[in-house]
Amino acid sequence: HIISFYVAFAFRGPAWPTYMKLLLSLIPNCALAFTVEHLFHCELQGKGLSLEFAYIEYNNYSFVHGLVMLSVDVCVWGLIGYYCD
């Protein structure tokens, strides 16, 4: 479980393209780590998170990407769990 956070740390930064980060965001811990990194950057700027900053990409990932991917994760992993049960 905690190993998936290390996957997010290995792929952070601007060197990785958006599609790679979105693919990795199918792991919920990666999506959360990328989203919190964006939130931290907005707070560090002193402006906080607003609707304007939510759509701006930071390190090829936006806050909206994170929320959408976390919603997709709930559906995908819920269906997989339902199927396996």
JSON list of C-alpha atoms in Angstrom, two decimals:
[
{"chain": "A", "resi": 1, "resn": "HIS", "atom": "CA", "xyz": [0.00, 0.00, 0.00]},
{"chain": "A", "resi": 2, "resn": "ILE", "atom": "CA", "xyz": [2.64, 2.52, 0.98]},
{"chain": "A", "resi": 3, "resn": "ILE", "atom": "CA", "xyz": [4.86, 1.50, -1.92]},
{"chain": "A", "resi": 4, "resn": "SER", "atom": "CA", "xyz": [2.44, 3.21, -4.32]},
{"chain": "A", "resi": 5, "resn": "PHE", "atom": "CA", "xyz": [3.35, 6.58, -2.78]},
{"chain": "A", "resi": 6, "resn": "TYR", "atom": "CA", "xyz": [6.95, 5.96, -3.86]},
{"chain": "A", "resi": 7, "resn": "VAL", "atom": "CA", "xyz": [5.70, 5.50, -7.43]},
{"chain": "A", "resi": 8, "resn": "ALA", "atom": "CA", "xyz": [4.23, 9.01, -7.27]},
{"chain": "A", "resi": 9, "resn": "PHE", "atom": "CA", "xyz": [7.48, 10.42, -5.91]},
{"chain": "A", "resi": 10, "resn": "ALA", "atom": "CA", "xyz": [9.46, 8.72, -8.67]},
{"chain": "A", "resi": 11, "resn": "PHE", "atom": "CA", "xyz": [7.31, 10.35, -11.37]},
{"chain": "A", "resi": 12, "resn": "ARG", "atom": "CA", "xyz": [6.96, 13.85, -9.96]},
{"chain": "A", "resi": 13, "resn": "GLY", "atom": "CA", "xyz": [8.35, 16.95, -11.58]},
{"chain": "A", "resi": 14, "resn": "PRO", "atom": "CA", "xyz": [8.02, 18.54, -15.01]},
{"chain": "A", "resi": 15, "resn": "ALA", "atom": "CA", "xyz": [10.03, 15.84, -16.82]},
{"chain": "A", "resi": 16, "resn": "TRP", "atom": "CA", "xyz": [7.05, 13.49, -17.07]},
{"chain": "A", "resi": 17, "resn": "PRO", "atom": "CA", "xyz": [4.25, 14.27, -19.55]},
{"chain": "A", "resi": 18, "resn": "THR", "atom": "CA", "xyz": [0.63, 14.72, -18.57]},
{"chain": "A", "resi": 19, "resn": "TYR", "atom": "CA", "xyz": [-0.58, 11.45, -20.10]},
{"chain": "A", "resi": 20, "resn": "MET", "atom": "CA", "xyz": [1.95, 9.48, -18.02]},
{"chain": "A", "resi": 21, "resn": "LYS", "atom": "CA", "xyz": [0.80, 11.15, -14.83]},
{"chain": "A", "resi": 22, "resn": "LEU", "atom": "CA", "xyz": [-2.86, 10.56, -15.72]},
{"chain": "A", "resi": 23, "resn": "LEU", "atom": "CA", "xyz": [-2.11, 6.89, -16.36]},
{"chain": "A", "resi": 24, "resn": "LEU", "atom": "CA", "xyz": [-0.34, 6.64, -13.01]},
{"chain": "A", "resi": 25, "resn": "SER", "atom": "CA", "xyz": [-3.30, 8.39, -11.39]},
{"chain": "A", "resi": 26, "resn": "LEU", "atom": "CA", "xyz": [-5.28, 5.18, -11.79]},
{"chain": "A", "resi": 27, "resn": "ILE", "atom": "CA", "xyz": [-3.44, 4.29, -8.59]},
{"chain": "A", "resi": 28, "resn": "PRO", "atom": "CA", "xyz": [-5.37, 6.34, -5.99]},
{"chain": "A", "resi": 29, "resn": "ASN", "atom": "CA", "xyz": [-2.31, 7.14, -3.89]},
{"chain": "A", "resi": 30, "resn": "CYS", "atom": "CA", "xyz": [-0.52, 8.59, -6.92]},
{"chain": "A", "resi": 31, "resn": "ALA", "atom": "CA", "xyz": [-3.53, 10.74, -7.80]},
{"chain": "A", "resi": 32, "resn": "LEU", "atom": "CA", "xyz": [-3.67, 12.01, -4.23]},
{"chain": "A", "resi": 33, "resn": "ALA", "atom": "CA", "xyz": [0.06, 12.74, -4.13]},
{"chain": "A", "resi": 34, "resn": "PHE", "atom": "CA", "xyz": [-0.01, 14.69, -7.41]},
{"chain": "A", "resi": 35, "resn": "THR", "atom": "CA", "xyz": [-3.10, 16.63, -6.27]},
{"chain": "A", "resi": 36, "resn": "VAL", "atom": "CA", "xyz": [-1.61, 17.53, -2.89]},
{"chain": "A", "resi": 37, "resn": "GLU", "atom": "CA", "xyz": [1.60, 18.66, -4.62]},
{"chain": "A", "resi": 38, "resn": "HIS", "atom": "CA", "xyz": [-0.45, 21.06, -6.74]},
{"chain": "A", "resi": 39, "resn": "LEU", "atom": "CA", "xyz": [-2.35, 22.29, -3.68]},
{"chain": "A", "resi": 40, "resn": "PHE", "atom": "CA", "xyz": [0.91, 22.84, -1.82]},
{"chain": "A", "resi": 41, "resn": "HIS", "atom": "CA", "xyz": [2.30, 24.87, -4.73]},
{"chain": "A", "resi": 42, "resn": "CYS", "atom": "CA", "xyz": [-0.79, 27.12, -4.73]},
{"chain": "A", "resi": 43, "resn": "GLU", "atom": "CA", "xyz": [-0.50, 27.69, -0.99]},
{"chain": "A", "resi": 44, "resn": "LEU", "atom": "CA", "xyz": [3.22, 28.36, -1.31]},
{"chain": "A", "resi": 45, "resn": "GLN", "atom": "CA", "xyz": [2.51, 31.15, -3.80]},
{"chain": "A", "resi": 46, "resn": "GLY", "atom": "CA", "xyz": [0.47, 32.88, -1.09]},
{"chain": "A", "resi": 47, "resn": "LYS", "atom": "CA", "xyz": [-2.74, 32.98, -3.13]},
{"chain": "A", "resi": 48, "resn": "GLY", "atom": "CA", "xyz": [-4.32, 29.70, -2.07]},
{"chain": "A", "resi": 49, "resn": "LEU", "atom": "CA", "xyz": [-6.37, 27.47, -4.32]},
{"chain": "A", "resi": 50, "resn": "SER", "atom": "CA", "xyz": [-9.00, 29.23, -6.36]},
{"chain": "A", "resi": 51, "resn": "LEU", "atom": "CA", "xyz": [-11.01, 28.18, -9.39]},
{"chain": "A", "resi": 52, "resn": "GLU", "atom": "CA", "xyz": [-8.49, 29.97, -11.58]},
{"chain": "A", "resi": 53, "resn": "PHE", "atom": "CA", "xyz": [-5.50, 28.12, -10.07]},
{"chain": "A", "resi": 54, "resn": "ALA", "atom": "CA", "xyz": [-7.31, 24.77, -10.08]},
{"chain": "A", "resi": 55, "resn": "TYR", "atom": "CA", "xyz": [-7.13, 24.60, -13.88]},
{"chain": "A", "resi": 56, "resn": "ILE", "atom": "CA", "xyz": [-3.52, 25.78, -14.21]},
{"chain": "A", "resi": 57, "resn": "GLU", "atom": "CA", "xyz": [-1.06, 22.94, -14.66]},
{"chain": "A", "resi": 58, "resn": "TYR", "atom": "CA", "xyz": [1.88, 22.67, -12.31]},
{"chain": "A", "resi": 59, "resn": "ASN", "atom": "CA", "xyz": [4.44, 19.99, -13.22]},
{"chain": "A", "resi": 60, "resn": "ASN", "atom": "CA", "xyz": [2.10, 18.85, -16.01]},
{"chain": "A", "resi": 61, "resn": "TYR", "atom": "CA", "xyz": [-0.78, 18.13, -13.60]},
{"chain": "A", "resi": 62, "resn": "SER", "atom": "CA", "xyz": [-3.66, 20.30, -12.41]},
{"chain": "A", "resi": 63, "resn": "PHE", "atom": "CA", "xyz": [-5.88, 20.12, -9.37]},
{"chain": "A", "resi": 64, "resn": "VAL", "atom": "CA", "xyz": [-8.86, 19.35, -11.60]},
{"chain": "A", "resi": 65, "resn": "HIS", "atom": "CA", "xyz": [-6.95, 16.42, -13.11]},
{"chain": "A", "resi": 66, "resn": "GLY", "atom": "CA", "xyz": [-6.53, 15.06, -9.60]},
{"chain": "A", "resi": 67, "resn": "LEU", "atom": "CA", "xyz": [-10.20, 15.40, -8.67]},
{"chain": "A", "resi": 68, "resn": "VAL", "atom": "CA", "xyz": [-11.35, 13.80, -11.90]},
{"chain": "A", "resi": 69, "resn": "MET", "atom": "CA", "xyz": [-8.89, 10.93, -11.59]},
{"chain": "A", "resi": 70, "resn": "LEU", "atom": "CA", "xyz": [-9.86, 10.31, -7.95]},
{"chain": "A", "resi": 71, "resn": "SER", "atom": "CA", "xyz": [-13.49, 10.10, -9.09]},
{"chain": "A", "resi": 72, "resn": "VAL", "atom": "CA", "xyz": [-12.50, 7.67, -11.85]},
{"chain": "A", "resi": 73, "resn": "ASP", "atom": "CA", "xyz": [-10.56, 5.64, -9.29]},
{"chain": "A", "resi": 74, "resn": "VAL", "atom": "CA", "xyz": [-13.63, 5.31, -7.07]},
{"chain": "A", "resi": 75, "resn": "CYS", "atom": "CA", "xyz": [-15.65, 3.97, -10.01]},
{"chain": "A", "resi": 76, "resn": "VAL", "atom": "CA", "xyz": [-12.97, 1.67, -11.43]},
{"chain": "A", "resi": 77, "resn": "TRP", "atom": "CA", "xyz": [-11.83, 0.16, -8.15]},
{"chain": "A", "resi": 78, "resn": "GLY", "atom": "CA", "xyz": [-15.44, -0.08, -6.93]},
{"chain": "A", "resi": 79, "resn": "LEU", "atom": "CA", "xyz": [-16.42, -2.04, -10.04]},
{"chain": "A", "resi": 80, "resn": "ILE", "atom": "CA", "xyz": [-13.36, -4.27, -9.74]},
{"chain": "A", "resi": 81, "resn": "GLY", "atom": "CA", "xyz": [-14.22, -4.92, -6.10]},
{"chain": "A", "resi": 82, "resn": "TYR", "atom": "CA", "xyz": [-17.85, -5.64, -6.96]},
{"chain": "A", "resi": 83, "resn": "TYR", "atom": "CA", "xyz": [-16.80, -8.01, -9.73]},
{"chain": "A", "resi": 84, "resn": "CYS", "atom": "CA", "xyz": [-14.33, -9.88, -7.52]},
{"chain": "A", "resi": 85, "resn": "ASP", "atom": "CA", "xyz": [-16.85, -10.20, -4.72]}
]
